[in-house]
Amino acid sequence: RAVVARPVLVVQTLAGTSFEVGLLKSATWLPDVLLGLVVGALIERRRRIPILITADLARAVILLAIPALWLIGWLTLPALLIFVAVFGLFTLLNDSASQSVLPRIVPSASLLYANARIDQSYTLAETSGPVLAGALVSLVGAPFAVLVDAASYLFSAAALTRVRLAEPRAVPGVRSHVGRDIRDGLRW
């Protein structure tokens, strides 16, 4: 997982400080803080599967760029901070879009079971992922460990192309009011 590799990139590859690792972590969450409500409101009226595919492909490209820049000697802390912030933006898009996909795929009677399975998968990934990622970083180095994460996003995008979901299309002439949508969402 790139979450493990990125701080190692800062400290070992870029000879960064603990403060710079903190900057990296902040850049990861900056899009959520600045744009979370706006992105949620904008996604509300759009088809989710294309957003999920685009977000996965964009995150794969960002992760592929990290070892490429490192190989040619152009990977710097400012570049990594920008990549991580843009990666965070696409993660925000993905997270916002994915929340409403499951209820459209799974019958209502199975929704609780499906959510439980997702939570179990998330817990497994959060407990075993860092250990496996740490081993991978030790084995191949941080710049190349992110390639595995990039491959996972490419796999996800390919898998999402197989999902058949009847999603409503935007109604021509109906304008969304982001401010009103945010207020409605906060009230809900």
JSON list of C-alpha atoms in Angstrom, two decimals:
[
{"chain": "A", "resi": 1, "resn": "ARG", "atom": "CA", "xyz": [0.00, 0.00, 0.00]},
{"chain": "A", "resi": 2, "resn": "ALA", "atom": "CA", "xyz": [1.25, 3.44, -0.90]},
{"chain": "A", "resi": 3, "resn": "VAL", "atom": "CA", "xyz": [0.18, 4.67, 2.55]},
{"chain": "A", "resi": 4, "resn": "VAL", "atom": "CA", "xyz": [3.16, 2.79, 4.00]},
{"chain": "A", "resi": 5, "resn": "ALA", "atom": "CA", "xyz": [5.53, 3.55, 1.12]},
{"chain": "A", "resi": 6, "resn": "ARG", "atom": "CA", "xyz": [4.96, 7.33, 0.97]},
{"chain": "A", "resi": 7, "resn": "PRO", "atom": "CA", "xyz": [6.43, 8.21, 4.39]},
{"chain": "A", "resi": 8, "resn": "VAL", "atom": "CA", "xyz": [9.34, 5.89, 3.66]},
{"chain": "A", "resi": 9, "resn": "LEU", "atom": "CA", "xyz": [9.81, 7.71, 0.35]},
{"chain": "A", "resi": 10, "resn": "VAL", "atom": "CA", "xyz": [10.05, 11.02, 2.20]},
{"chain": "A", "resi": 11, "resn": "VAL", "atom": "CA", "xyz": [12.47, 9.82, 4.86]},
{"chain": "A", "resi": 12, "resn": "GLN", "atom": "CA", "xyz": [14.71, 7.38, 2.98]},
{"chain": "A", "resi": 13, "resn": "THR", "atom": "CA", "xyz": [14.50, 8.36, -0.68]},
{"chain": "A", "resi": 14, "resn": "LEU", "atom": "CA", "xyz": [14.17, 12.13, -0.30]},
{"chain": "A", "resi": 15, "resn": "ALA", "atom": "CA", "xyz": [16.09, 12.42, 3.01]},
{"chain": "A", "resi": 16, "resn": "GLY", "atom": "CA", "xyz": [13.12, 14.25, 4.51]},
{"chain": "A", "resi": 17, "resn": "THR", "atom": "CA", "xyz": [12.33, 15.13, 8.10]},
{"chain": "A", "resi": 18, "resn": "SER", "atom": "CA", "xyz": [9.48, 14.14, 10.37]},
{"chain": "A", "resi": 19, "resn": "PHE", "atom": "CA", "xyz": [7.94, 17.56, 9.69]},
{"chain": "A", "resi": 20, "resn": "GLU", "atom": "CA", "xyz": [7.94, 16.76, 5.97]},
{"chain": "A", "resi": 21, "resn": "VAL", "atom": "CA", "xyz": [6.25, 13.41, 6.68]},
{"chain": "A", "resi": 22, "resn": "GLY", "atom": "CA", "xyz": [3.61, 15.45, 8.53]},
{"chain": "A", "resi": 23, "resn": "LEU", "atom": "CA", "xyz": [3.22, 17.71, 5.48]},
{"chain": "A", "resi": 24, "resn": "LEU", "atom": "CA", "xyz": [2.73, 14.61, 3.35]},
{"chain": "A", "resi": 25, "resn": "LYS", "atom": "CA", "xyz": [0.01, 13.30, 5.67]},
{"chain": "A", "resi": 26, "resn": "SER", "atom": "CA", "xyz": [-1.70, 16.71, 5.66]},
{"chain": "A", "resi": 27, "resn": "ALA", "atom": "CA", "xyz": [-1.60, 16.88, 1.86]},
{"chain": "A", "resi": 28, "resn": "THR", "atom": "CA", "xyz": [-3.37, 13.52, 1.75]},
{"chain": "A", "resi": 29, "resn": "TRP", "atom": "CA", "xyz": [-6.39, 14.85, 3.64]},
{"chain": "A", "resi": 30, "resn": "LEU", "atom": "CA", "xyz": [-6.39, 18.42, 2.31]},
{"chain": "A", "resi": 31, "resn": "PRO", "atom": "CA", "xyz": [-8.95, 17.70, -0.46]},
{"chain": "A", "resi": 32, "resn": "ASP", "atom": "CA", "xyz": [-11.37, 16.19, 2.09]},
{"chain": "A", "resi": 33, "resn": "VAL", "atom": "CA", "xyz": [-11.17, 19.25, 4.32]},
{"chain": "A", "resi": 34, "resn": "LEU", "atom": "CA", "xyz": [-11.41, 21.82, 1.54]},
{"chain": "A", "resi": 35, "resn": "LEU", "atom": "CA", "xyz": [-13.71, 20.09, -0.94]},
{"chain": "A", "resi": 36, "resn": "GLY", "atom": "CA", "xyz": [-15.54, 17.25, 0.82]},
{"chain": "A", "resi": 37, "resn": "LEU", "atom": "CA", "xyz": [-18.98, 18.87, 0.94]},
{"chain": "A", "resi": 38, "resn": "VAL", "atom": "CA", "xyz": [-18.70, 20.35, -2.55]},
{"chain": "A", "resi": 39, "resn": "VAL", "atom": "CA", "xyz": [-17.59, 17.08, -4.14]},
{"chain": "A", "resi": 40, "resn": "GLY", "atom": "CA", "xyz": [-20.40, 15.21, -2.40]},
{"chain": "A", "resi": 41, "resn": "ALA", "atom": "CA", "xyz": [-22.97, 17.67, -3.74]},
{"chain": "A", "resi": 42, "resn": "LEU", "atom": "CA", "xyz": [-21.55, 17.60, -7.27]},
{"chain": "A", "resi": 43, "resn": "ILE", "atom": "CA", "xyz": [-21.47, 13.79, -7.41]},
{"chain": "A", "resi": 44, "resn": "GLU", "atom": "CA", "xyz": [-25.01, 13.46, -6.11]},
{"chain": "A", "resi": 45, "resn": "ARG", "atom": "CA", "xyz": [-26.56, 13.96, -9.55]},
{"chain": "A", "resi": 46, "resn": "ARG", "atom": "CA", "xyz": [-24.02, 12.10, -11.66]},
{"chain": "A", "resi": 47, "resn": "ARG", "atom": "CA", "xyz": [-23.50, 8.51, -12.73]},
{"chain": "A", "resi": 48, "resn": "ARG", "atom": "CA", "xyz": [-21.24, 6.83, -10.19]},
{"chain": "A", "resi": 49, "resn": "ILE", "atom": "CA", "xyz": [-19.54, 4.02, -12.12]},
{"chain": "A", "resi": 50, "resn": "PRO", "atom": "CA", "xyz": [-17.75, 6.35, -14.58]},
{"chain": "A", "resi": 51, "resn": "ILE", "atom": "CA", "xyz": [-16.57, 8.44, -11.62]},
{"chain": "A", "resi": 52, "resn": "LEU", "atom": "CA", "xyz": [-15.25, 5.33, -9.85]},
{"chain": "A", "resi": 53, "resn": "ILE", "atom": "CA", "xyz": [-13.42, 4.14, -12.97]},
{"chain": "A", "resi": 54, "resn": "THR", "atom": "CA", "xyz": [-11.92, 7.58, -13.65]},
{"chain": "A", "resi": 55, "resn": "ALA", "atom": "CA", "xyz": [-10.79, 7.93, -10.03]},
{"chain": "A", "resi": 56, "resn": "ASP", "atom": "CA", "xyz": [-9.11, 4.52, -10.08]},
{"chain": "A", "resi": 57, "resn": "LEU", "atom": "CA", "xyz": [-7.35, 5.21, -13.38]},
{"chain": "A", "resi": 58, "resn": "ALA", "atom": "CA", "xyz": [-6.18, 8.63, -12.20]},
{"chain": "A", "resi": 59, "resn": "ARG", "atom": "CA", "xyz": [-4.83, 7.20, -8.95]},
{"chain": "A", "resi": 60, "resn": "ALA", "atom": "CA", "xyz": [-2.98, 4.48, -10.88]},
{"chain": "A", "resi": 61, "resn": "VAL", "atom": "CA", "xyz": [-1.36, 7.09, -13.16]},
{"chain": "A", "resi": 62, "resn": "ILE", "atom": "CA", "xyz": [-0.33, 9.20, -10.15]},
{"chain": "A", "resi": 63, "resn": "LEU", "atom": "CA", "xyz": [1.23, 6.19, -8.46]},
{"chain": "A", "resi": 64, "resn": "LEU", "atom": "CA", "xyz": [3.00, 5.12, -11.66]},
{"chain": "A", "resi": 65, "resn": "ALA", "atom": "CA", "xyz": [4.50, 8.61, -11.96]},
{"chain": "A", "resi": 66, "resn": "ILE", "atom": "CA", "xyz": [6.25, 8.35, -8.58]},
{"chain": "A", "resi": 67, "resn": "PRO", "atom": "CA", "xyz": [8.79, 5.63, -9.48]},
{"chain": "A", "resi": 68, "resn": "ALA", "atom": "CA", "xyz": [9.13, 7.09, -12.98]},
{"chain": "A", "resi": 69, "resn": "LEU", "atom": "CA", "xyz": [10.14, 10.48, -11.55]},
{"chain": "A", "resi": 70, "resn": "TRP", "atom": "CA", "xyz": [12.42, 8.78, -9.03]},
{"chain": "A", "resi": 71, "resn": "LEU", "atom": "CA", "xyz": [14.18, 6.83, -11.80]},
{"chain": "A", "resi": 72, "resn": "ILE", "atom": "CA", "xyz": [14.98, 9.99, -13.76]},
{"chain": "A", "resi": 73, "resn": "GLY", "atom": "CA", "xyz": [15.92, 11.94, -10.62]},
{"chain": "A", "resi": 74, "resn": "TRP", "atom": "CA", "xyz": [13.00, 14.37, -10.66]},
{"chain": "A", "resi": 75, "resn": "LEU", "atom": "CA", "xyz": [11.13, 13.19, -7.59]},
{"chain": "A", "resi": 76, "resn": "THR", "atom": "CA", "xyz": [11.12, 15.99, -5.03]},
{"chain": "A", "resi": 77, "resn": "LEU", "atom": "CA", "xyz": [9.13, 16.66, -1.90]},
{"chain": "A", "resi": 78, "resn": "PRO", "atom": "CA", "xyz": [7.03, 19.42, -3.54]},
{"chain": "A", "resi": 79, "resn": "ALA", "atom": "CA", "xyz": [6.21, 17.08, -6.45]},
{"chain": "A", "resi": 80, "resn": "LEU", "atom": "CA", "xyz": [5.28, 14.30, -4.04]},
{"chain": "A", "resi": 81, "resn": "LEU", "atom": "CA", "xyz": [3.07, 16.68, -2.03]},
{"chain": "A", "resi": 82, "resn": "ILE", "atom": "CA", "xyz": [1.24, 17.71, -5.19]},
{"chain": "A", "resi": 83, "resn": "PHE", "atom": "CA", "xyz": [0.83, 14.07, -6.27]},
{"chain": "A", "resi": 84, "resn": "VAL", "atom": "CA", "xyz": [-0.49, 13.10, -2.85]},
{"chain": "A", "resi": 85, "resn": "ALA", "atom": "CA", "xyz": [-2.98, 16.00, -2.78]},
{"chain": "A", "resi": 86, "resn": "VAL", "atom": "CA", "xyz": [-4.27, 15.13, -6.27]},
{"chain": "A", "resi": 87, "resn": "PHE", "atom": "CA", "xyz": [-4.38, 11.47, -5.25]},
{"chain": "A", "resi": 88, "resn": "GLY", "atom": "CA", "xyz": [-6.43, 12.55, -2.23]},
{"chain": "A", "resi": 89, "resn": "LEU", "atom": "CA", "xyz": [-8.84, 14.43, -4.49]},
{"chain": "A", "resi": 90, "resn": "PHE", "atom": "CA", "xyz": [-9.46, 11.32, -6.61]},
{"chain": "A", "resi": 91, "resn": "THR", "atom": "CA", "xyz": [-9.84, 9.26, -3.45]},
{"chain": "A", "resi": 92, "resn": "LEU", "atom": "CA", "xyz": [-12.46, 11.75, -2.26]},
{"chain": "A", "resi": 93, "resn": "LEU", "atom": "CA", "xyz": [-14.28, 11.42, -5.60]},
{"chain": "A", "resi": 94, "resn": "ASN", "atom": "CA", "xyz": [-14.13, 7.63, -5.33]},
{"chain": "A", "resi": 95, "resn": "ASP", "atom": "CA", "xyz": [-15.30, 7.53, -1.72]},
{"chain": "A", "resi": 96, "resn": "SER", "atom": "CA", "xyz": [-18.16, 9.95, -2.39]},
{"chain": "A", "resi": 97, "resn": "ALA", "atom": "CA", "xyz": [-19.36, 8.01, -5.43]},
{"chain": "A", "resi": 98, "resn": "SER", "atom": "CA", "xyz": [-18.95, 4.54, -3.96]},
{"chain": "A", "resi": 99, "resn": "GLN", "atom": "CA", "xyz": [-21.20, 5.18, -0.95]},
{"chain": "A", "resi": 100, "resn": "SER", "atom": "CA", "xyz": [-24.33, 5.17, -3.07]},
{"chain": "A", "resi": 101, "resn": "VAL", "atom": "CA", "xyz": [-23.41, 2.31, -5.41]},
{"chain": "A", "resi": 102, "resn": "LEU", "atom": "CA", "xyz": [-23.91, -0.61, -3.03]},
{"chain": "A", "resi": 103, "resn": "PRO", "atom": "CA", "xyz": [-27.63, 0.07, -2.38]},
{"chain": "A", "resi": 104, "resn": "ARG", "atom": "CA", "xyz": [-28.16, 0.08, -6.15]},
{"chain": "A", "resi": 105, "resn": "ILE", "atom": "CA", "xyz": [-26.39, -3.25, -6.66]},
{"chain": "A", "resi": 106, "resn": "VAL", "atom": "CA", "xyz": [-27.57, -5.23, -3.65]},
{"chain": "A", "resi": 107, "resn": "PRO", "atom": "CA", "xyz": [-31.24, -5.94, -2.86]},
{"chain": "A", "resi": 108, "resn": "SER", "atom": "CA", "xyz": [-32.52, -4.12, 0.24]},
{"chain": "A", "resi": 109, "resn": "ALA", "atom": "CA", "xyz": [-32.89, -7.36, 2.18]},
{"chain": "A", "resi": 110, "resn": "SER", "atom": "CA", "xyz": [-29.17, -8.13, 1.69]},
{"chain": "A", "resi": 111, "resn": "LEU", "atom": "CA", "xyz": [-27.82, -4.63, 2.30]},
{"chain": "A", "resi": 112, "resn": "LEU", "atom": "CA", "xyz": [-26.92, -5.17, 5.96]},
{"chain": "A", "resi": 113, "resn": "TYR", "atom": "CA", "xyz": [-25.06, -8.39, 5.07]},
{"chain": "A", "resi": 114, "resn": "ALA", "atom": "CA", "xyz": [-23.25, -6.67, 2.16]},
{"chain": "A", "resi": 115, "resn": "ASN", "atom": "CA", "xyz": [-22.18, -3.74, 4.35]},
{"chain": "A", "resi": 116, "resn": "ALA", "atom": "CA", "xyz": [-20.91, -6.18, 6.98]},
{"chain": "A", "resi": 117, "resn": "ARG", "atom": "CA", "xyz": [-18.82, -7.97, 4.35]},
{"chain": "A", "resi": 118, "resn": "ILE", "atom": "CA", "xyz": [-17.37, -4.66, 3.17]},
{"chain": "A", "resi": 119, "resn": "ASP", "atom": "CA", "xyz": [-16.49, -3.74, 6.76]},
{"chain": "A", "resi": 120, "resn": "GLN", "atom": "CA", "xyz": [-14.85, -7.13, 7.26]},
{"chain": "A", "resi": 121, "resn": "SER", "atom": "CA", "xyz": [-12.81, -6.69, 4.08]},
{"chain": "A", "resi": 122, "resn": "TYR", "atom": "CA", "xyz": [-11.80, -3.20, 5.17]},
{"chain": "A", "resi": 123, "resn": "THR", "atom": "CA", "xyz": [-10.73, -4.47, 8.60]},
{"chain": "A", "resi": 124, "resn": "LEU", "atom": "CA", "xyz": [-8.69, -7.27, 7.03]},
{"chain": "A", "resi": 125, "resn": "ALA", "atom": "CA", "xyz": [-7.01, -4.82, 4.65]},
{"chain": "A", "resi": 126, "resn": "GLU", "atom": "CA", "xyz": [-6.26, -2.35, 7.44]},
{"chain": "A", "resi": 127, "resn": "THR", "atom": "CA", "xyz": [-4.72, -5.00, 9.69]},
{"chain": "A", "resi": 128, "resn": "SER", "atom": "CA", "xyz": [-2.79, -7.10, 7.18]},
{"chain": "A", "resi": 129, "resn": "GLY", "atom": "CA", "xyz": [-2.12, -4.46, 4.51]},
{"chain": "A", "resi": 130, "resn": "PRO", "atom": "CA", "xyz": [0.51, -2.44, 6.41]},
{"chain": "A", "resi": 131, "resn": "VAL", "atom": "CA", "xyz": [2.43, -5.60, 7.34]},
{"chain": "A", "resi": 132, "resn": "LEU", "atom": "CA", "xyz": [2.48, -6.83, 3.75]},
{"chain": "A", "resi": 133, "resn": "ALA", "atom": "CA", "xyz": [3.28, -3.35, 2.47]},
{"chain": "A", "resi": 134, "resn": "GLY", "atom": "CA", "xyz": [6.12, -2.98, 4.94]},
{"chain": "A", "resi": 135, "resn": "ALA", "atom": "CA", "xyz": [7.58, -6.27, 3.75]},
{"chain": "A", "resi": 136, "resn": "LEU", "atom": "CA", "xyz": [7.22, -5.18, 0.13]},
{"chain": "A", "resi": 137, "resn": "VAL", "atom": "CA", "xyz": [8.88, -1.81, 0.84]},
{"chain": "A", "resi": 138, "resn": "SER", "atom": "CA", "xyz": [11.75, -3.65, 2.55]},
{"chain": "A", "resi": 139, "resn": "LEU", "atom": "CA", "xyz": [12.05, -6.06, -0.36]},
{"chain": "A", "resi": 140, "resn": "VAL", "atom": "CA", "xyz": [11.90, -3.72, -3.38]},
{"chain": "A", "resi": 141, "resn": "GLY", "atom": "CA", "xyz": [12.12, -0.22, -1.92]},
{"chain": "A", "resi": 142, "resn": "ALA", "atom": "CA", "xyz": [9.50, 2.46, -1.53]},
{"chain": "A", "resi": 143, "resn": "PRO", "atom": "CA", "xyz": [9.58, 3.86, -5.09]},
{"chain": "A", "resi": 144, "resn": "PHE", "atom": "CA", "xyz": [8.78, 0.45, -6.58]},
{"chain": "A", "resi": 145, "resn": "ALA", "atom": "CA", "xyz": [6.37, -0.68, -3.87]},
{"chain": "A", "resi": 146, "resn": "VAL", "atom": "CA", "xyz": [3.85, 1.90, -5.08]},
{"chain": "A", "resi": 147, "resn": "LEU", "atom": "CA", "xyz": [3.70, -0.03, -8.37]},
{"chain": "A", "resi": 148, "resn": "VAL", "atom": "CA", "xyz": [1.74, -2.78, -6.61]},
{"chain": "A", "resi": 149, "resn": "ASP", "atom": "CA", "xyz": [-0.76, -0.21, -5.39]},
{"chain": "A", "resi": 150, "resn": "ALA", "atom": "CA", "xyz": [-1.01, 1.23, -8.91]},
{"chain": "A", "resi": 151, "resn": "ALA", "atom": "CA", "xyz": [-1.74, -2.23, -10.26]},
{"chain": "A", "resi": 152, "resn": "SER", "atom": "CA", "xyz": [-4.54, -2.65, -7.71]},
{"chain": "A", "resi": 153, "resn": "TYR", "atom": "CA", "xyz": [-6.21, 0.52, -8.99]},
{"chain": "A", "resi": 154, "resn": "LEU", "atom": "CA", "xyz": [-5.90, -0.68, -12.59]},
{"chain": "A", "resi": 155, "resn": "PHE", "atom": "CA", "xyz": [-7.49, -3.98, -11.58]},
{"chain": "A", "resi": 156, "resn": "SER", "atom": "CA", "xyz": [-10.29, -2.14, -9.79]},
{"chain": "A", "resi": 157, "resn": "ALA", "atom": "CA", "xyz": [-11.00, 0.05, -12.82]},
{"chain": "A", "resi": 158, "resn": "ALA", "atom": "CA", "xyz": [-11.11, -3.02, -15.07]},
{"chain": "A", "resi": 159, "resn": "ALA", "atom": "CA", "xyz": [-13.46, -4.81, -12.66]},
{"chain": "A", "resi": 160, "resn": "LEU", "atom": "CA", "xyz": [-15.74, -1.77, -12.49]},
{"chain": "A", "resi": 161, "resn": "THR", "atom": "CA", "xyz": [-16.16, -1.82, -16.27]},
{"chain": "A", "resi": 162, "resn": "ARG", "atom": "CA", "xyz": [-17.95, -5.15, -15.78]},
{"chain": "A", "resi": 163, "resn": "VAL", "atom": "CA", "xyz": [-20.51, -3.71, -13.32]},
{"chain": "A", "resi": 164, "resn": "ARG", "atom": "CA", "xyz": [-23.89, -3.24, -14.94]},
{"chain": "A", "resi": 165, "resn": "LEU", "atom": "CA", "xyz": [-25.86, -0.66, -13.03]},
{"chain": "A", "resi": 166, "resn": "ALA", "atom": "CA", "xyz": [-28.90, 1.29, -14.12]},
{"chain": "A", "resi": 167, "resn": "GLU", "atom": "CA", "xyz": [-27.91, 4.80, -13.17]},
{"chain": "A", "resi": 168, "resn": "PRO", "atom": "CA", "xyz": [-30.09, 7.80, -13.81]},
{"chain": "A", "resi": 169, "resn": "ARG", "atom": "CA", "xyz": [-28.76, 10.25, -16.34]},
{"chain": "A", "resi": 170, "resn": "ALA", "atom": "CA", "xyz": [-28.77, 13.97, -15.66]},
{"chain": "A", "resi": 171, "resn": "VAL", "atom": "CA", "xyz": [-32.00, 15.62, -16.71]},
{"chain": "A", "resi": 172, "resn": "PRO", "atom": "CA", "xyz": [-31.36, 18.26, -19.38]},
{"chain": "A", "resi": 173, "resn": "GLY", "atom": "CA", "xyz": [-32.32, 21.73, -18.26]},
{"chain": "A", "resi": 174, "resn": "VAL", "atom": "CA", "xyz": [-32.36, 20.86, -14.54]},
{"chain": "A", "resi": 175, "resn": "ARG", "atom": "CA", "xyz": [-29.62, 22.79, -12.79]},
{"chain": "A", "resi": 176, "resn": "SER", "atom": "CA", "xyz": [-28.07, 21.67, -9.58]},
{"chain": "A", "resi": 177, "resn": "HIS", "atom": "CA", "xyz": [-27.49, 24.25, -6.87]},
{"chain": "A", "resi": 178, "resn": "VAL", "atom": "CA", "xyz": [-24.42, 23.14, -4.98]},
{"chain": "A", "resi": 179, "resn": "GLY", "atom": "CA", "xyz": [-25.04, 25.41, -1.99]},
{"chain": "A", "resi": 180, "resn": "ARG", "atom": "CA", "xyz": [-28.59, 24.15, -1.58]},
{"chain": "A", "resi": 181, "resn": "ASP", "atom": "CA", "xyz": [-27.47, 20.55, -2.05]},
{"chain": "A", "resi": 182, "resn": "ILE", "atom": "CA", "xyz": [-24.83, 20.98, 0.69]},
{"chain": "A", "resi": 183, "resn": "ARG", "atom": "CA", "xyz": [-27.41, 22.49, 3.07]},
{"chain": "A", "resi": 184, "resn": "ASP", "atom": "CA", "xyz": [-29.84, 19.64, 2.33]},
{"chain": "A", "resi": 185, "resn": "GLY", "atom": "CA", "xyz": [-27.12, 17.08, 2.92]},
{"chain": "A", "resi": 186, "resn": "LEU", "atom": "CA", "xyz": [-26.12, 18.64, 6.23]},
{"chain": "A", "resi": 187, "resn": "ARG", "atom": "CA", "xyz": [-29.76, 18.69, 7.37]},
{"chain": "A", "resi": 188, "resn": "TRP", "atom": "CA", "xyz": [-30.24, 15.04, 6.46]}
]
